Coordinates of C-alpha atoms in Angstrom, one line a residue:
M1 CA -28.6 -17.1 5.9
G2 CA -26.2 -15.4 3.4
V3 CA -22.5 -15.0 4.1
T4 CA -21.3 -11.4 4.3
R5 CA -18.0 -10.5 2.7
P6 CA -15.6 -9.1 5.3
W7 CA -15.2 -5.4 5.1
Q8 CA -12.0 -3.9 3.5
L9 CA -10.6 -0.4 3.6
P10 CA -12.1 1.5 0.6
R11 CA -9.6 2.5 -2.2
W12 CA -6.6 0.6 -0.8
T13 CA -4.9 -2.2 -2.5
E14 CA -3.5 -5.1 -0.5
V15 CA 0.1 -6.1 -1.3
R16 CA 0.6 -9.0 1.1
E17 CA -0.5 -10.3 4.5
L18 CA 2.0 -9.7 7.3
H19 CA 0.3 -11.3 10.4
Q20 CA -2.9 -12.6 11.8
G21 CA -3.6 -12.6 15.5
R22 CA -6.0 -11.7 18.3
C23 CA -5.9 -8.0 17.5
G24 CA -6.7 -8.6 13.8
R25 CA -5.3 -9.3 10.4
T26 CA -2.4 -7.1 9.4
V27 CA -1.6 -6.4 5.8
L28 CA 0.8 -4.2 3.8
A29 CA -1.4 -2.0 1.5
W30 CA -1.1 0.9 -0.9
P31 CA -3.6 3.8 -1.1
T32 CA -4.9 5.0 -4.4
P33 CA -3.9 8.6 -5.4
S34 CA -7.3 10.1 -4.9
R35 CA -9.8 9.2 -2.1
A36 CA -12.5 11.7 -3.0
G37 CA -15.9 10.2 -3.0
S38 CA -15.0 7.0 -1.3
G39 CA -17.6 7.7 1.4
E40 CA -15.4 6.6 4.3
T41 CA -15.4 8.4 7.7
L42 CA -11.9 9.3 8.9
E43 CA -11.5 9.3 12.7
S44 CA -8.6 11.7 12.6
G45 CA -10.0 14.0 9.9
Q46 CA -6.9 13.5 7.8
A47 CA -6.5 12.0 4.3
D48 CA -3.7 10.2 2.7
E49 CA -3.1 12.5 -0.3
G50 CA 0.6 13.1 0.7
R51 CA 1.5 9.4 1.3
K52 CA 4.4 8.4 -0.9
G53 CA 4.6 4.7 0.0
P54 CA 2.8 1.7 1.5
A55 CA 1.3 1.5 4.9
V56 CA 0.4 -1.2 7.4
V57 CA -3.3 -1.7 7.8
R58 CA -4.6 -3.7 10.8
Y59 CA -8.2 -4.9 10.5
V60 CA -9.5 -4.8 14.1
P61 CA -12.1 -7.5 14.8
A62 CA -15.5 -6.1 15.6
R63 CA -15.8 -8.5 18.6
L64 CA -13.1 -6.4 20.3
L65 CA -15.0 -3.2 19.8
V66 CA -18.5 -4.4 20.8
H67 CA -17.8 -3.3 24.4
H68 CA -18.3 0.4 24.2
T69 CA -16.0 1.3 27.1
R70 CA -13.1 -0.6 25.6
A71 CA -13.8 0.7 22.1
D72 CA -13.7 4.3 23.5
A73 CA -10.5 3.7 25.3
F74 CA -8.9 2.3 22.1
Q75 CA -9.9 5.3 20.0
E76 CA -8.7 7.7 22.8
D77 CA -5.3 5.9 22.7
V78 CA -5.0 6.3 19.0
E79 CA -5.9 10.0 19.3
R80 CA -3.2 10.5 22.0
L81 CA -0.5 9.0 19.8
R82 CA -1.5 10.8 16.6
G83 CA 1.1 13.3 15.5
L84 CA 3.9 11.8 17.7
L85 CA 7.2 11.9 15.7
L86 CA 9.4 9.1 17.0
P87 CA 12.2 7.4 15.1
E88 CA 12.0 4.4 17.5
A89 CA 8.3 3.6 16.8
A90 CA 5.8 3.2 14.1
V91 CA 3.0 5.4 15.4
P92 CA -0.6 4.8 14.3
Q93 CA -1.9 7.6 12.1
R94 CA -5.7 7.1 12.3
F95 CA -8.5 4.6 12.7
V96 CA -11.2 4.2 10.0
R97 CA -14.4 2.9 11.4
A98 CA -16.2 0.2 9.4
P99 CA -19.9 0.4 8.5
A100 CA -22.3 -0.8 11.2
F101 CA -22.9 -4.6 11.3
R102 CA -25.9 -6.5 12.5
S103 CA -25.5 -7.3 16.2
A104 CA -25.4 -11.0 15.5
Y105 CA -22.7 -10.6 13.0
E106 CA -20.6 -8.3 15.2
R107 CA -19.8 -11.3 17.5
S108 CA -18.6 -13.5 14.6
V109 CA -14.9 -14.2 14.1
A110 CA -14.8 -12.7 10.6
A111 CA -16.5 -9.3 11.3
V112 CA -14.2 -6.3 11.0
G113 CA -14.8 -3.2 13.2
G114 CA -12.4 -0.9 11.4
A115 CA -8.9 -0.4 10.1
L116 CA -5.9 1.0 12.0
I117 CA -3.3 2.6 9.7
E118 CA 0.4 3.1 10.5
D119 CA 3.5 3.7 8.5
A120 CA 5.2 0.6 7.1
V121 CA 8.7 -0.3 8.5
E122 CA 11.2 -2.1 6.3
G123 CA 12.9 -4.6 8.5
T124 CA 12.7 -8.0 10.2
T125 CA 11.2 -8.8 13.6
L126 CA 13.4 -9.3 16.6
A127 CA 11.6 -12.7 17.0
R128 CA 12.8 -13.9 13.6
L129 CA 16.3 -12.5 14.2
L130 CA 16.6 -14.4 17.5
E131 CA 15.1 -17.5 15.9
H132 CA 17.8 -17.6 13.2
H133 CA 20.8 -16.3 15.2
G134 CA 20.2 -17.1 18.8
A135 CA 21.3 -14.8 21.7
L136 CA 22.8 -11.4 20.9
S137 CA 26.0 -9.8 22.3
R138 CA 25.6 -7.4 25.2
H139 CA 26.3 -4.5 22.8
A140 CA 23.4 -5.5 20.4
A141 CA 21.1 -6.4 23.3
S142 CA 21.8 -3.0 24.9
V143 CA 20.9 -1.1 21.7
V144 CA 17.6 -3.0 21.4
F145 CA 16.8 -2.2 25.0
L146 CA 17.7 1.4 24.9
D147 CA 15.7 2.1 21.7
L148 CA 12.8 0.3 23.2
L149 CA 12.9 2.4 26.4
R150 CA 13.1 5.6 24.3
A151 CA 9.9 4.6 22.5
L152 CA 8.1 3.6 25.7
A153 CA 9.2 6.8 27.5
A154 CA 7.7 9.0 24.7
V155 CA 4.5 6.9 24.6
H156 CA 4.0 7.0 28.3
T157 CA 4.2 10.8 28.3
R158 CA 1.1 10.8 26.1
G159 CA -0.8 9.1 28.9
T160 CA -1.0 5.6 27.3
A161 CA 0.9 2.4 27.1
H162 CA 1.9 -0.3 24.6
G163 CA 0.3 -3.2 26.5
G164 CA 1.3 -6.0 24.1
L165 CA 5.1 -6.0 23.8
H166 CA 6.8 -9.1 22.5
A167 CA 9.7 -9.9 20.1
G168 CA 7.4 -9.9 17.1
K169 CA 6.5 -6.3 17.7
I170 CA 10.1 -5.1 17.5
M171 CA 11.5 -4.4 14.0
V172 CA 15.2 -4.2 13.1
D173 CA 16.3 -2.5 9.8
T174 CA 19.4 -2.7 7.7
D175 CA 21.0 0.1 9.7
G176 CA 20.6 -1.7 12.9
K177 CA 17.9 0.7 14.1
V178 CA 15.1 -0.6 16.2
R179 CA 11.4 0.4 15.9
V180 CA 8.4 -0.6 18.0
T181 CA 5.2 -1.5 16.3
G182 CA 1.7 -2.4 17.6
L183 CA 1.1 0.9 19.4
G184 CA -2.5 2.0 20.1
L185 CA -3.8 -1.4 21.0
A186 CA -3.4 -1.2 24.8
A187 CA -7.1 -1.4 25.4
L188 CA -7.6 -4.4 23.2
T189 CA -4.8 -6.7 24.3
T190 CA -3.9 -8.7 27.4
G191 CA -0.2 -9.0 26.5
D192 CA 2.2 -12.0 26.0
P193 CA 2.1 -14.3 29.1
Q194 CA 5.9 -14.9 28.8
L195 CA 6.4 -11.2 29.4
R196 CA 3.4 -10.4 31.7
A197 CA 4.1 -8.3 34.8
P198 CA 3.2 -9.7 38.2
E199 CA 0.5 -7.2 38.8
L200 CA -1.3 -8.2 35.6
W201 CA -1.5 -11.8 36.8
Q202 CA -3.0 -10.7 40.1
G203 CA -5.2 -7.8 39.0
T204 CA -7.4 -6.8 36.1
G205 CA -4.8 -7.2 33.4
A206 CA -5.1 -3.6 32.3
A207 CA -2.1 -2.3 30.4
S208 CA 0.2 0.2 32.2
A209 CA 3.5 2.0 31.9
A210 CA 5.0 -0.1 34.7
A211 CA 3.9 -3.3 33.0
D212 CA 5.5 -2.1 29.7
V213 CA 8.9 -1.6 31.6
Y214 CA 8.6 -5.1 32.9
A215 CA 8.0 -6.6 29.4
A216 CA 10.8 -4.6 27.9
T217 CA 13.2 -5.9 30.6
C218 CA 12.0 -9.5 29.8
L219 CA 12.9 -8.7 26.2
L220 CA 16.4 -7.6 27.3
Y221 CA 16.9 -11.0 29.0
Q222 CA 15.6 -12.8 25.9
C223 CA 18.1 -10.9 23.7
L224 CA 21.0 -11.9 26.1
T225 CA 20.0 -15.5 26.5
G226 CA 17.8 -16.4 23.6
Q227 CA 14.8 -17.3 25.7
P228 CA 12.3 -15.5 28.1
P229 CA 13.3 -15.2 31.8
F230 CA 10.8 -17.9 32.9
A231 CA 10.6 -20.4 30.0
V232 CA 8.0 -22.8 31.4
P233 CA 5.1 -24.1 29.2
Q234 CA 2.4 -24.5 31.9
L235 CA 0.4 -21.3 32.4
F236 CA 0.0 -21.7 36.2
S237 CA 3.8 -22.3 36.6
L238 CA 4.5 -19.3 34.5
M239 CA 2.2 -17.1 36.7
S240 CA 4.0 -18.5 39.8
R241 CA 7.4 -17.6 38.5
H242 CA 6.5 -14.1 37.4
T243 CA 4.8 -13.3 40.7
T244 CA 7.2 -14.9 43.2
A245 CA 10.5 -16.0 41.6
P246 CA 13.5 -13.7 41.9
P247 CA 14.9 -12.1 38.7
P248 CA 17.2 -14.6 36.9
V249 CA 20.3 -12.4 36.7
G250 CA 22.8 -15.2 36.8
G251 CA 25.0 -15.2 33.7
I252 CA 24.0 -11.7 32.7
P253 CA 26.8 -9.3 31.9
S254 CA 27.6 -7.1 34.9
S255 CA 27.0 -3.9 32.9
L256 CA 23.3 -4.9 32.3
R257 CA 22.6 -6.8 35.6
R258 CA 21.5 -3.7 37.5
P259 CA 18.9 -2.4 35.0
L260 CA 17.6 -6.0 34.4
D261 CA 17.1 -6.5 38.2
A262 CA 15.4 -3.1 38.5
G263 CA 13.1 -3.6 35.5
L264 CA 11.9 -7.0 36.8
T265 CA 11.0 -5.7 40.3
K266 CA 7.8 -7.4 41.4
D267 CA 6.2 -4.3 42.9
P268 CA 5.1 -1.9 40.2
G269 CA 5.4 1.0 42.6
L270 CA 9.1 0.3 43.0
R271 CA 9.8 -0.4 39.4
P272 CA 11.6 2.5 37.6
R273 CA 9.9 4.4 34.8
A274 CA 11.1 4.0 31.3
D275 CA 13.0 7.3 31.2
T276 CA 14.7 6.5 34.6
L277 CA 15.7 3.1 33.5
L278 CA 17.0 4.6 30.3
R279 CA 19.5 6.7 32.3
Q280 CA 20.5 3.8 34.4
T281 CA 21.3 1.4 31.5
W282 CA 24.8 1.0 30.0
H283 CA 25.2 3.0 26.8
G284 CA 28.6 1.8 25.7
A285 CA 29.6 0.4 22.3
A286 CA 26.3 1.5 20.6
D287 CA 27.9 1.7 17.2
E288 CA 29.3 -1.8 17.5
G289 CA 25.9 -3.1 18.6
R290 CA 24.1 -1.5 15.6
Q291 CA 26.6 -2.9 13.2
E292 CA 25.9 -6.4 14.6
L293 CA 22.2 -5.9 14.4
A294 CA 22.4 -4.7 10.8
A295 CA 24.6 -7.6 9.7
L296 CA 22.2 -10.1 11.3
A297 CA 19.0 -8.5 10.0
E298 CA 19.9 -7.7 6.4
P299 CA 19.6 -11.3 5.0
L300 CA 16.2 -11.7 6.6
I301 CA 14.6 -8.4 5.4
E302 CA 12.0 -8.5 2.6
P303 CA 12.2 -5.0 0.9
L304 CA 9.0 -2.9 0.8
P305 CA 7.6 -2.2 -2.7
H306 CA 8.6 1.2 -4.2
T307 CA 5.7 1.4 -6.7
P308 CA 2.0 0.8 -6.2
P309 CA 0.7 -2.6 -7.4
A310 CA -0.7 -2.8 -10.9
P311 CA -4.5 -2.3 -11.1
S312 CA -6.7 -5.4 -11.3
P313 CA -8.0 -6.4 -14.7
P314 CA -11.7 -5.5 -15.4
R315 CA -14.2 -7.7 -13.6
W316 CA -16.7 -7.8 -16.4
S317 CA -16.1 -8.6 -20.1
I318 CA -18.0 -6.4 -22.6
R319 CA -19.6 -7.9 -25.8
P320 CA -20.7 -5.9 -28.8
A321 CA -24.4 -5.0 -29.1
G322 CA -26.8 -7.7 -30.2
R323 CA -24.7 -10.6 -28.9
G324 CA -26.5 -11.3 -25.7
P325 CA -26.2 -10.0 -22.1
I326 CA -22.9 -9.1 -20.4
R327 CA -21.4 -12.1 -18.5
P328 CA -18.4 -12.4 -16.2
S329 CA -15.2 -13.4 -17.9
P330 CA -14.5 -17.1 -17.3
S331 CA -11.2 -16.4 -15.7
R332 CA -12.7 -13.9 -13.3
R333 CA -16.1 -15.6 -12.5
T334 CA -17.2 -14.8 -9.0
T335 CA -19.6 -16.3 -6.5
S336 CA -22.6 -14.3 -5.0
Y337 CA -22.3 -13.8 -1.2
A338 CA -26.0 -13.0 -0.6
E339 CA -29.2 -14.9 -0.9
E340 CA -31.0 -12.3 -3.0
P341 CA -30.4 -12.1 -6.8
S342 CA -27.1 -10.4 -7.7
Q343 CA -26.8 -7.3 -9.9
Y344 CA -25.6 -9.7 -12.7
D345 CA -28.8 -11.8 -12.4
K346 CA -31.1 -8.7 -12.4
F347 CA -29.3 -7.4 -15.5
N348 CA -29.8 -10.7 -17.4
A349 CA -33.5 -10.7 -16.5
R350 CA -33.9 -7.2 -18.0
C351 CA -32.1 -8.2 -21.2
T352 CA -34.3 -11.3 -21.5
R353 CA -37.5 -9.3 -21.1
G354 CA -36.2 -6.8 -23.7
S355 CA -35.6 -9.5 -26.3

């Protein structure tokens, strides 16, 4: 059986890989100026003619989209978020469906079901920032929490949730501004166990606005202490702590103790909404907090490219007439990924018969 090359978004050039996880391989990519005639189907009906810079492209595994109900919920979430203008979040723009795969191949690890495109954010992740610098001051932690709540409040008004919050999905830029990434994947993710709300351990695990608030409050605790609220390695012990243990508010600054205790409420029905918790959280010294975040983040940020990558060299070398068939350049020789003869072999056969 031949090996099928994984699908890639037509007429986009990959710049570098950013991450690879359960919800797919994420890359920084640049679109070509013209997309006419590419033959792709755009879920949102919009093209990228006006895009002036790179974008983040997430290749969603086909195995996550084989279940039709989950695939429909995922595409509905992307559609709900489309057009949302939010400075605290990188909102997905559209989903491009990949060509149909054979049913046996759809269940393989390498198969791609489509590409989710969102604006690129120049910054570093909160996870990397905490790894390098440890716990933040209450001013910086408050800024992260408030920006996160603003993003969640806007997303929740669209009738969807994030579902997969963790420190790797929070970006901090050189101005100390915070942006949430990874939106639109609520139907495809089960969330980070370290931040999983009690109801998700006991129920179906479906993403919800209340579970987002719980995860955001866990991130506030992580910013203040450098570790999640229940830092135990065993999964069963982690479930027990999240579902039964009281919120660990000891050592938390008094100005943030009340919102942290409210956000970690076990009963989702008693847990405040994101917009309510936003009003209850201390807003003091925001400028000081942003300056701290900017100073910590700047040395860790890899700038985004400002120009598209140079085009790849020609794949085939051309010889003058009468000097034999066209062959691949030695430096660009490729391997056939199918059992049937390649176009190169067929062309050589025609040249041989003609001579």
